[in-house]
Short mmCIF file of C-alpha atoms and ligand atoms in Angstrom, two decimals:
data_model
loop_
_atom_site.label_atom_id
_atom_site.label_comp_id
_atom_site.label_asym_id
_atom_site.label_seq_id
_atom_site.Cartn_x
_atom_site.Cartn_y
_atom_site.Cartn_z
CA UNK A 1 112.76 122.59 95.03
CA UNK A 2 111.01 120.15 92.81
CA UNK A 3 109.40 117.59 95.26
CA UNK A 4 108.56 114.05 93.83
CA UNK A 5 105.90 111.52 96.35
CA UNK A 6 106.62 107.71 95.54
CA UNK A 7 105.45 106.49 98.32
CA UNK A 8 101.97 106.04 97.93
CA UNK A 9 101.81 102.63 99.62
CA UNK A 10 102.94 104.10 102.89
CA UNK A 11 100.25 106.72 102.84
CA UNK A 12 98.47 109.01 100.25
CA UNK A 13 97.85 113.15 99.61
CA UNK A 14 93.91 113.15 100.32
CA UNK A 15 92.05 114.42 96.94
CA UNK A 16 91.06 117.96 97.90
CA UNK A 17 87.26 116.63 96.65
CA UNK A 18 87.57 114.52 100.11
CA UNK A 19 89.12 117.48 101.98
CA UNK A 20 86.64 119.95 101.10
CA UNK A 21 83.73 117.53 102.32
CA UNK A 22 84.73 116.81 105.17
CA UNK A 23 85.53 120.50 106.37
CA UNK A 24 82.29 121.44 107.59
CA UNK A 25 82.44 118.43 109.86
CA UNK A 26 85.20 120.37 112.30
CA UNK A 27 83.80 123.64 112.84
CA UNK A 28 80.60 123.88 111.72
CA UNK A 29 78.64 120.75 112.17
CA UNK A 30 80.58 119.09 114.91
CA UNK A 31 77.61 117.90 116.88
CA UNK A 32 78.04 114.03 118.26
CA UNK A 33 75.67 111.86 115.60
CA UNK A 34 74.50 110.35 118.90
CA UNK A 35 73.05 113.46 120.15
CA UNK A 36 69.37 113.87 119.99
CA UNK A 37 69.57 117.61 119.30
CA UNK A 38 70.30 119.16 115.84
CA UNK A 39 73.80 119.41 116.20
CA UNK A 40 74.22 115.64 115.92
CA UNK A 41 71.25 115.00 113.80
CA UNK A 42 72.43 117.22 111.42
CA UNK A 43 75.09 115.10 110.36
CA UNK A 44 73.41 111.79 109.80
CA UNK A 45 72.78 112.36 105.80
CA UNK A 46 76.31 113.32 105.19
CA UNK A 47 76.96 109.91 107.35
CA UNK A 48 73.77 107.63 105.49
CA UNK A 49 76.18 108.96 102.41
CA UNK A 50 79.12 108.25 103.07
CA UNK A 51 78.16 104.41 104.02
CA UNK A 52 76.44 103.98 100.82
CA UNK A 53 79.72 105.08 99.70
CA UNK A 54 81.56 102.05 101.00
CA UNK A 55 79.10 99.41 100.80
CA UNK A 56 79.02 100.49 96.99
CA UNK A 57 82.74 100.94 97.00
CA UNK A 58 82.92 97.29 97.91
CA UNK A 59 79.51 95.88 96.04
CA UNK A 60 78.60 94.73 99.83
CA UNK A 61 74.92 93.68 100.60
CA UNK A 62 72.58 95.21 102.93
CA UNK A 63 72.75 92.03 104.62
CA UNK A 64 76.42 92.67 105.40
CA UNK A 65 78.11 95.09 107.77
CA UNK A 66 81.34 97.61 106.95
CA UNK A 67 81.83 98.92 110.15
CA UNK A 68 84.19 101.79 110.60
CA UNK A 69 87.13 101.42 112.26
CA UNK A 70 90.32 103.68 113.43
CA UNK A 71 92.56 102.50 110.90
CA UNK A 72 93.08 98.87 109.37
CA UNK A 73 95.39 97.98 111.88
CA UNK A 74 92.50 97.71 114.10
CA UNK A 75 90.70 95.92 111.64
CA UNK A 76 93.16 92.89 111.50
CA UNK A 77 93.53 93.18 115.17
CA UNK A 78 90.15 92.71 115.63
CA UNK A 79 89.34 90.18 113.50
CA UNK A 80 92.41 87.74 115.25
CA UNK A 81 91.91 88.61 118.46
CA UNK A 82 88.06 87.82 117.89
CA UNK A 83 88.60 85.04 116.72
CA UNK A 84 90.82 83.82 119.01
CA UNK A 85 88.34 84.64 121.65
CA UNK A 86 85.36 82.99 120.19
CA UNK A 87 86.66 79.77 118.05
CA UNK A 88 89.74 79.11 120.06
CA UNK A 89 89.75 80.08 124.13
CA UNK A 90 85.75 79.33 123.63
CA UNK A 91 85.80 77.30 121.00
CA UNK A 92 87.44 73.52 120.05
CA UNK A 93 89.86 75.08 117.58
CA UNK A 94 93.49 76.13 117.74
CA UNK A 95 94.79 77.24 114.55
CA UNK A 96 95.33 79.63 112.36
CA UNK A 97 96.63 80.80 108.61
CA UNK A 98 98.21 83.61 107.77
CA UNK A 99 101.70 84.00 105.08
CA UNK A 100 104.79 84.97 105.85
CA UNK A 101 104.90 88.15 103.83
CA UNK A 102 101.43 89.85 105.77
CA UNK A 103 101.79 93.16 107.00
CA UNK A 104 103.18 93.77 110.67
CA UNK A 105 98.98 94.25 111.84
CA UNK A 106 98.49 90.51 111.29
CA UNK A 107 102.06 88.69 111.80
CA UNK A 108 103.04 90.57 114.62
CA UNK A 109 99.46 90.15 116.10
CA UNK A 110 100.16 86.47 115.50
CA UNK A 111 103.20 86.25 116.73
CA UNK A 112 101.82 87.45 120.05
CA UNK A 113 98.32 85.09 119.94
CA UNK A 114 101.53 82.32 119.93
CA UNK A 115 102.51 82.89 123.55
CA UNK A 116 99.06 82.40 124.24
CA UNK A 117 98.92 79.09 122.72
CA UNK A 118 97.17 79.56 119.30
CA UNK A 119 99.61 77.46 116.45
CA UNK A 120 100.39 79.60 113.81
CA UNK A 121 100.76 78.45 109.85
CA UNK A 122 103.40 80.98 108.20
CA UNK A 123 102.32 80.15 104.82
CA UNK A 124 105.49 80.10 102.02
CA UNK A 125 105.30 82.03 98.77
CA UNK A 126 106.65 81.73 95.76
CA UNK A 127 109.11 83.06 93.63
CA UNK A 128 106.57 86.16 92.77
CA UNK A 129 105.88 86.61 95.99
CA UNK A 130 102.51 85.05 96.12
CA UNK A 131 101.03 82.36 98.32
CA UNK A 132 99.45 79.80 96.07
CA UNK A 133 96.41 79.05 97.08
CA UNK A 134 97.20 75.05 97.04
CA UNK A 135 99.33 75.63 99.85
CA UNK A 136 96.35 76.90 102.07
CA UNK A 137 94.44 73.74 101.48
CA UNK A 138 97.45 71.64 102.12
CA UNK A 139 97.56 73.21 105.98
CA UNK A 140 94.00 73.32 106.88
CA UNK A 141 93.10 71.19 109.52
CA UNK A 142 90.05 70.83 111.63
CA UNK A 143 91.32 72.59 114.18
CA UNK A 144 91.81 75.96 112.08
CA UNK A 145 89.52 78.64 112.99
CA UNK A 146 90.87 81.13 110.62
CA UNK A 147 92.90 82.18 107.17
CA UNK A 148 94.01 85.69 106.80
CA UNK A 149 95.92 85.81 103.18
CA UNK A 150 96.32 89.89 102.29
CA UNK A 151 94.63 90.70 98.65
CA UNK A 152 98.14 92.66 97.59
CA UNK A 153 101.47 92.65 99.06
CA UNK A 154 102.30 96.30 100.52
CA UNK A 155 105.84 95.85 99.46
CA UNK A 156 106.13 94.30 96.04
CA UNK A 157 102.38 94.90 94.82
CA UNK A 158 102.27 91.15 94.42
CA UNK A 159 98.30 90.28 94.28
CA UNK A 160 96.96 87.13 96.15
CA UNK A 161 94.88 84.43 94.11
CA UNK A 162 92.46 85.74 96.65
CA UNK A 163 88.99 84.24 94.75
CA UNK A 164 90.32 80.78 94.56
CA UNK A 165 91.51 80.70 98.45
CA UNK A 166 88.27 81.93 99.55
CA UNK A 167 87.14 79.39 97.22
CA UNK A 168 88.96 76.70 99.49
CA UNK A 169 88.16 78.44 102.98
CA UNK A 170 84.22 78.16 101.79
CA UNK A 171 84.29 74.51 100.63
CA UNK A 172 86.19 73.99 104.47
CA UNK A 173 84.02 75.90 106.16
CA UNK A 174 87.13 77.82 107.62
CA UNK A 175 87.01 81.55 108.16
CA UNK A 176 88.60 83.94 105.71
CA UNK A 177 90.00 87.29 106.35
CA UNK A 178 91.91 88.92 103.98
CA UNK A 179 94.24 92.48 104.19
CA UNK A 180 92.29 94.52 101.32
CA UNK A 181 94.49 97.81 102.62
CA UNK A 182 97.13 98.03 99.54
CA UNK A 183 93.96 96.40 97.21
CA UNK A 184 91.02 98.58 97.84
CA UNK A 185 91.12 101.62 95.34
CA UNK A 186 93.96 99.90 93.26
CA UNK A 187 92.42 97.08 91.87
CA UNK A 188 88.52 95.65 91.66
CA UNK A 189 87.19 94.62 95.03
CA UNK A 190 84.14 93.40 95.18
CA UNK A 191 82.91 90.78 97.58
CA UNK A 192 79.93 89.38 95.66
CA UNK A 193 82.72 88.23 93.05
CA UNK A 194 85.21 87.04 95.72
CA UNK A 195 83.48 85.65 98.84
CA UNK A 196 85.73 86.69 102.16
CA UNK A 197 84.23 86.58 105.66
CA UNK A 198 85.91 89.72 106.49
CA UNK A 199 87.87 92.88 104.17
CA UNK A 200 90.26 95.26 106.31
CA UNK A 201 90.46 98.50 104.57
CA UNK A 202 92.06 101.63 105.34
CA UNK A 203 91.01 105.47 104.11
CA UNK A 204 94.64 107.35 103.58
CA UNK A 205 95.54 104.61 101.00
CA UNK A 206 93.38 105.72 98.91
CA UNK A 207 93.79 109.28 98.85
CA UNK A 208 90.81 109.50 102.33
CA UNK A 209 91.81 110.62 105.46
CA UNK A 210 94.40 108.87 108.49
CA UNK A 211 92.78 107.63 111.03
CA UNK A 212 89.71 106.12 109.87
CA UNK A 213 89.50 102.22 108.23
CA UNK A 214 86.88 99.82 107.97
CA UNK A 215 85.94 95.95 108.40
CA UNK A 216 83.58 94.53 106.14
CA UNK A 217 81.99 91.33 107.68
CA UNK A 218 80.00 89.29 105.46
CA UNK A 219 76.20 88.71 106.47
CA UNK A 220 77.00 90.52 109.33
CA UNK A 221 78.42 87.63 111.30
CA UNK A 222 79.48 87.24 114.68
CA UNK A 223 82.17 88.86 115.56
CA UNK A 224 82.87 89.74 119.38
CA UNK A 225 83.89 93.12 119.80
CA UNK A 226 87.25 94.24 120.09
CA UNK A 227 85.99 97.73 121.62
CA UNK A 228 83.22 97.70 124.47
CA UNK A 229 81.76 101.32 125.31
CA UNK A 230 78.46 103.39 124.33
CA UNK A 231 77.28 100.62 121.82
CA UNK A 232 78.28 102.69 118.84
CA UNK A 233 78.15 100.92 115.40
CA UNK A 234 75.25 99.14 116.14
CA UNK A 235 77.43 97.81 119.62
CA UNK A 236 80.00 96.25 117.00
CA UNK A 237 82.56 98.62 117.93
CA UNK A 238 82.25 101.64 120.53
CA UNK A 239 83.83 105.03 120.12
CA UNK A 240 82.34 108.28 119.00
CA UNK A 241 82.35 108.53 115.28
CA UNK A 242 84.57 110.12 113.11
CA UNK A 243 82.56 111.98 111.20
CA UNK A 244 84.79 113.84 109.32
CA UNK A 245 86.98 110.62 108.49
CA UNK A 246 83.76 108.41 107.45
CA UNK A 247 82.53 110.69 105.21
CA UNK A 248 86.16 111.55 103.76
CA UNK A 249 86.95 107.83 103.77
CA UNK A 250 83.01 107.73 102.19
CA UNK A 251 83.78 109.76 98.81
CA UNK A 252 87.75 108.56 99.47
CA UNK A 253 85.72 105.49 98.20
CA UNK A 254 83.98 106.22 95.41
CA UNK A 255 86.69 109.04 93.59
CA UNK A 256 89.25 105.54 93.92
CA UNK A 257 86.47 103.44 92.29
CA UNK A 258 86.43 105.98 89.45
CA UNK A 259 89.51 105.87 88.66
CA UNK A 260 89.78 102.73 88.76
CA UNK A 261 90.43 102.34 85.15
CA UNK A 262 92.61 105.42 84.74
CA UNK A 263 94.87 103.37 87.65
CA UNK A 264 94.74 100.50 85.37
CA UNK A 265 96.01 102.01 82.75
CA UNK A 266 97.50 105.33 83.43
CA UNK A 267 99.19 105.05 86.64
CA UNK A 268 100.82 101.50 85.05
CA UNK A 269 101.54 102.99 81.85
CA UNK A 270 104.08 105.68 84.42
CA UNK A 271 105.15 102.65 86.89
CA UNK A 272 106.22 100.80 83.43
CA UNK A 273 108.02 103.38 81.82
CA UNK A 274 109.85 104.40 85.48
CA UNK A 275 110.63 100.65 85.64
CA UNK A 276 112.04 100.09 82.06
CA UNK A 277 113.88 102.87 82.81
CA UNK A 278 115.36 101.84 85.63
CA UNK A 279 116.26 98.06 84.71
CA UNK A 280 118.38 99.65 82.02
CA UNK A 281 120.98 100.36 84.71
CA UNK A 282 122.98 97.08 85.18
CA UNK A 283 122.42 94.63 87.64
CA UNK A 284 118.51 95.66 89.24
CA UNK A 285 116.19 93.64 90.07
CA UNK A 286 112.18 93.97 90.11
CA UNK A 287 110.21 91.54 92.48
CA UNK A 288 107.29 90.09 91.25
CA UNK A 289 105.81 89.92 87.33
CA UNK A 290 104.36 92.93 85.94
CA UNK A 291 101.20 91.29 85.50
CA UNK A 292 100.85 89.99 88.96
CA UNK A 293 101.40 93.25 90.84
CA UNK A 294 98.64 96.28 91.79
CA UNK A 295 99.36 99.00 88.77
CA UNK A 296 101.38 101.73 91.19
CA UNK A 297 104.16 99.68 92.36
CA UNK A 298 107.51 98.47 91.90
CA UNK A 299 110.08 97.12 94.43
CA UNK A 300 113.78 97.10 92.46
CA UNK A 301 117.02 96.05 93.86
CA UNK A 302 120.44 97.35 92.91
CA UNK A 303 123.16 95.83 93.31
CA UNK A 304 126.04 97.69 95.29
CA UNK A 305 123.38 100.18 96.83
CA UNK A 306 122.58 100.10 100.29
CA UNK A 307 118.75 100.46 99.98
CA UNK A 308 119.05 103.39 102.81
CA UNK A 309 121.77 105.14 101.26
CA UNK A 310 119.59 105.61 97.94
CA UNK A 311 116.81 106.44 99.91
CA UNK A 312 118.84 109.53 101.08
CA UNK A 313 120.15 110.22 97.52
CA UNK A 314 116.74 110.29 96.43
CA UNK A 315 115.27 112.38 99.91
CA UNK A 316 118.09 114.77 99.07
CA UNK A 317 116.44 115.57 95.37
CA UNK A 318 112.87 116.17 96.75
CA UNK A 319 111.87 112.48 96.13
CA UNK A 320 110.23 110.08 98.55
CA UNK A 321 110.83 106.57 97.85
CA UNK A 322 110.60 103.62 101.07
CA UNK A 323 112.94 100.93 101.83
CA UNK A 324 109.64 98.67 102.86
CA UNK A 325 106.83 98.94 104.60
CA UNK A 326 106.48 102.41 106.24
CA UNK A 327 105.93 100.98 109.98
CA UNK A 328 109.51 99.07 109.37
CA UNK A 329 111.50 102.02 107.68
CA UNK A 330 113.60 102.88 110.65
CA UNK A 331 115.39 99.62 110.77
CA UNK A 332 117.68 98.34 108.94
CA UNK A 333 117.23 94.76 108.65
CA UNK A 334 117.18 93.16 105.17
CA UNK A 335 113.83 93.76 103.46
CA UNK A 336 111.61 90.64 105.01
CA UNK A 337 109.63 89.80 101.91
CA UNK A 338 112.66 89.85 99.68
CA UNK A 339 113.99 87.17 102.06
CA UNK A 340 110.76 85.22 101.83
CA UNK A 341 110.81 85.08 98.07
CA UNK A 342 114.40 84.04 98.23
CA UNK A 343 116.69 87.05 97.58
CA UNK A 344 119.94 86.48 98.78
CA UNK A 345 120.88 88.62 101.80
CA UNK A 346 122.65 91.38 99.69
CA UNK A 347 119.97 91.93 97.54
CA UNK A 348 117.50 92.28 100.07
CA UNK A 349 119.11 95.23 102.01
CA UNK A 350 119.20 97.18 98.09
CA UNK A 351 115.55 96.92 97.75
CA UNK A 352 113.70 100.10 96.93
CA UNK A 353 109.98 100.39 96.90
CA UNK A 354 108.78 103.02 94.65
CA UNK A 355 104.87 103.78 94.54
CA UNK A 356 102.99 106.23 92.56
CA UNK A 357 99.42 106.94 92.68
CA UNK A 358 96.66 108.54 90.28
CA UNK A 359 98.38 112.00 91.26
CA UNK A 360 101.76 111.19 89.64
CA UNK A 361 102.78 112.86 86.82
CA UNK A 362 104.46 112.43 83.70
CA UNK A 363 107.32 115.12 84.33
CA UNK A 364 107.78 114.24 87.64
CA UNK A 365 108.86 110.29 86.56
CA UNK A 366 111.20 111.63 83.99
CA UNK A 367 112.85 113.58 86.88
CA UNK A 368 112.55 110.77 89.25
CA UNK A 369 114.59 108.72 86.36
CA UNK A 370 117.23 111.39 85.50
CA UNK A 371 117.95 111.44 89.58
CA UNK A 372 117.87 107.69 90.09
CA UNK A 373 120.15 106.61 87.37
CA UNK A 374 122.60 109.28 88.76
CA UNK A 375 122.53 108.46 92.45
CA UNK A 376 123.07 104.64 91.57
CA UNK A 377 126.18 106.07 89.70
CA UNK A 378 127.53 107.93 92.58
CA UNK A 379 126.54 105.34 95.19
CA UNK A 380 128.35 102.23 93.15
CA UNK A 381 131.66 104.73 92.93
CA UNK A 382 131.53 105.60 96.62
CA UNK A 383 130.54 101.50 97.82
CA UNK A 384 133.34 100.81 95.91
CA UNK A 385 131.90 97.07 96.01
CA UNK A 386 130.23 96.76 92.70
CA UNK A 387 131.84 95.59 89.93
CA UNK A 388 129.80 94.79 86.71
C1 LIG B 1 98.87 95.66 103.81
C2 LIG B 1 98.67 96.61 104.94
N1 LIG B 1 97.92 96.25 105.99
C3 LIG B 1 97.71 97.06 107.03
C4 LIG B 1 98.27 98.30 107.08
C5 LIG B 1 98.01 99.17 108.26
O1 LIG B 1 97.11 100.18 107.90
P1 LIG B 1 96.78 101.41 108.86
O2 LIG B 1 97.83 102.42 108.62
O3 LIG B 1 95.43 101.88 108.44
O4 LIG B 1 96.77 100.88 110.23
C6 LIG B 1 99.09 98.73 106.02
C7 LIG B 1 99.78 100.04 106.08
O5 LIG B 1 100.91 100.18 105.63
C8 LIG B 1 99.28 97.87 104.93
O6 LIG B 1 100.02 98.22 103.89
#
C-alpha cells in the first residue's frame, strides 16, 4: 500500500546519515562520557563533534551555551520555571509574555505558573496568525521578567517578526525566549543576526532523533537549573548524556542546514503545487500568506468536512495528515489557533494541517492530491451539510 508522511511538524523520519552515526553509540561504544576509563573517553570526539555541530547549526559563540536537553518541551519548561524562580519568587518582577497561539510546552506551563501568582500576557495575533511585534512593546511593563514569542507557528507555519521583538526585549532590557522547534532546520536561525536570550530546539523535527533537544542561552547567562544531579552539562542540567541522541541531533543539525536552500525552494515548490491544488476544490481555506509561513506547511480548511473525518479518509489511503498539533490530536475541540486568528467555529473544526519535509516526493503529492480531492467529495455527499 502506497504510504504518504505529511506530518512532518509532528515529528520527522531521521536521515539514515544520522542513524548510521549514532549506531555505534548503543552497542559498541556505550561507555558513560563521565567515566574515566576508555569506555567513556572514547566517546568524547564523536561528542566535541556533534556540539560544534549545533553551535554552528545556530552561528552561536563560544561565549554562549547550547546545552542539551531531553526534548524542547523541557527546554521551555525550563526556561519559565527558571525564570519564575529567579526574577519573580526571588526577584521584584511578576510578569510575563507569551501569545496565545504558543505551543502547549509554554501556554500550558503558563497557565500553571498562574495559580502560583505570576500574571500572564496572552498576546493577540493577527489575521496571519502572527503576533506583531508592536503589541509586545505595548504590554511590557517593569514588572515583566520575560517574553517567550515562538519563531514559527507549529500549526499554520506562520513565522514570528522574531528580529524586531528581540529588538524591543533588548532596548527593555526584558528577557527573550523564543520556541525555535518548528524554525530550526526550516528556515535561517542564527542568533548573531537575531539576538534571543534563549532558543528551544528539538532533534526529531529535523529529521535527528526523539528524545534529545537543546537550549541555547546567550553568553551563557544565568539560568537556575531545572535538573539538580551529578553536575552534568557543566552543572546546567544533570542527567547522563545521550550520546547517541547528541551526536544524531549533532549531524541532525548540520544535514538540515544544508538543505536549507533545497527546503526553500524545493520542499515549497511541492507545498505550493499541493496547495493550488487543493484550493481548486470550492470553499477551502489556507491560514496564513504564503510568504509568511516556514516552506513545508499548509493548514487548509474545508468547508462541510469534519477535520477528523478527513483525517481518516486520508489514514485510510496510506496518508498521514494532523488535525493540529500532535500533543492535541486526540481531542476534538475546534483547532485553537484557527480560533485565535478569527475563524468562525465551523471552520476551525475542518482544519487540516498538512506538512512535508525535504523527503517528500513529487509522486507522492500528486497521489496525496488525487486522494484529497476525492475524500472531500465523498465526505461533502455523506455530511450532507454543504451546499456550494
Ligand atoms: C512549536 C513547538 N514547541 C515545542 C514542541 C515540543 O517539542 P518536543 O516534542 O521536543 O517536546 C513542539 C512539538 O510539537 C512544537 O511544535
Amino acid at each position: 500500500m502506497t504510504r504518504v508522511y505529511l506530518d512532518n511538524n509532528a515529528t520527522t523520519i531521521v536521515d539514515p546519515k544520522v542513524y548510521d552515526v549514532m549506531s555505534p553509540f548503543f552497542c559498541q561504544m556505550y561507555g558513560n562520557p563521565n567515566s574515566l576509563h576508555s569506555f567513556g573517553s572514547e566517546t568524547h570526539p564523536a561528542l566535541r563533534t556533534a556540539m560544534n555541530q549545533l553551535y554552528k547549526g545556530l552561528n552561536a559563540s563560544d561565549d554562549d551555551d547550547i546545552i542539551v536537553t531531553s526534548c524542547a518541551t523541557e527546554s521551555n519548561n525550563w526556561v519559565l520555571k527558571a525564570v519564575y524562580f529567579d526574577k519573580i519568587l526571588n526577584g521584584d518582577k511578576n510578569h510575563i509574555i507569551i501569545s496565545e497561539v504558543e505551543h502547549p510546552a509554554i501556554y500550558s506551563t503558563c497557565k500553571w505558573l498562574e495559580t502560583l501568582g505570576v500574571k500572564v500576557t496572552y498576546l493577540p495575533v493577527n489575521h496571519d496568525g502572527i503576533v506583531e511585534a508592536h503589541t509586545v512593546k505595548d504590554f511590557i511593563t517593569d514588572k515583566t521578567a520575560l517574553v517567550s514569542i515562538m519563531w514559527a507557528n507549529n500549526e499554520t507555519g506562520a513565522i514570528f517578526p522574531i528580529k524586531e521583538i528581540a529588538q524591543i526585549c533588548k532596548e527593555k532590557n526584558v528577557l527573550f525566549h523564543t520556541d525555535g522547534v518548528q524554525a530550526v532546520g526550516k528556515i535561517k536561525v542564527d542568533v548573531q543576526d537575531v539576538e534571543v536570550d534563549f532558543l528551544s530546539f528539538s532533534a526529531h523535527k529535523f529529521h535527528g532523533p526523539k528524545g534529545v533537544g537543546g537550549l541555547y542561552i546567550k553568553n551563557s547567562q544565568e539560568l537556575s537549573a531545572l535538573l539538580h544531579g551529578g553536575e552534568h552539562m557543566g552543572g546546567r542540567r544533570s542527567g547522563t548524556l545521550n550520546v547517541a541522541g547528541i551526536v544524531g541531533m549533532g549531524l541532525a543539525m548540520e544535514l538540515a542546514n544544508d538543505a536549507i536552500e533545497y527546503e526553500n525552494k524545493e520542499v515549497r515548490r511541492l507545498r505550493d503545487k499541493l496547495e493550488d491544488a487543493l484550493l481548486q476544490i470550492p470553499k477551502t481555506f489556507v491560514v496564513t500568506s504564503r510568504d509568511k509561513r516556514t516552506p513545508n506547511t499548509m493548514l487548509i480548511s474545508i468547508k462541510g468536512v469534519e477535520g477528523e473525518a478527513m483525517l481518516w479518509d486520508l489514514n485510510k489511503a496510506g496518508i498521514a495528515a494532523s488535525t493540529g498539533s500532535a500533543c492535541a490530536s486526540e481531542d476534538l475541540e475546534a483547532n485553537p489557533v484557527l480560533m485565535a486568528v478569527g475563524a468562525d467555529k465551523e471552520l476551525a473544526h475542518t482544519a487540516i494541517r498538512l506538512s512535508l519535509s525535504r523527503f517528500t516526493t513529487e509522486d507522492e503529492i500528486d497521489y496525496t492530491i488525487d486522494v484529497f480531492k476525492k475524500a472531500v467529495i465523498r465526505l461533502r455527499e455523506i455530511s450532507g451539510s454543504y451546499a456550494e
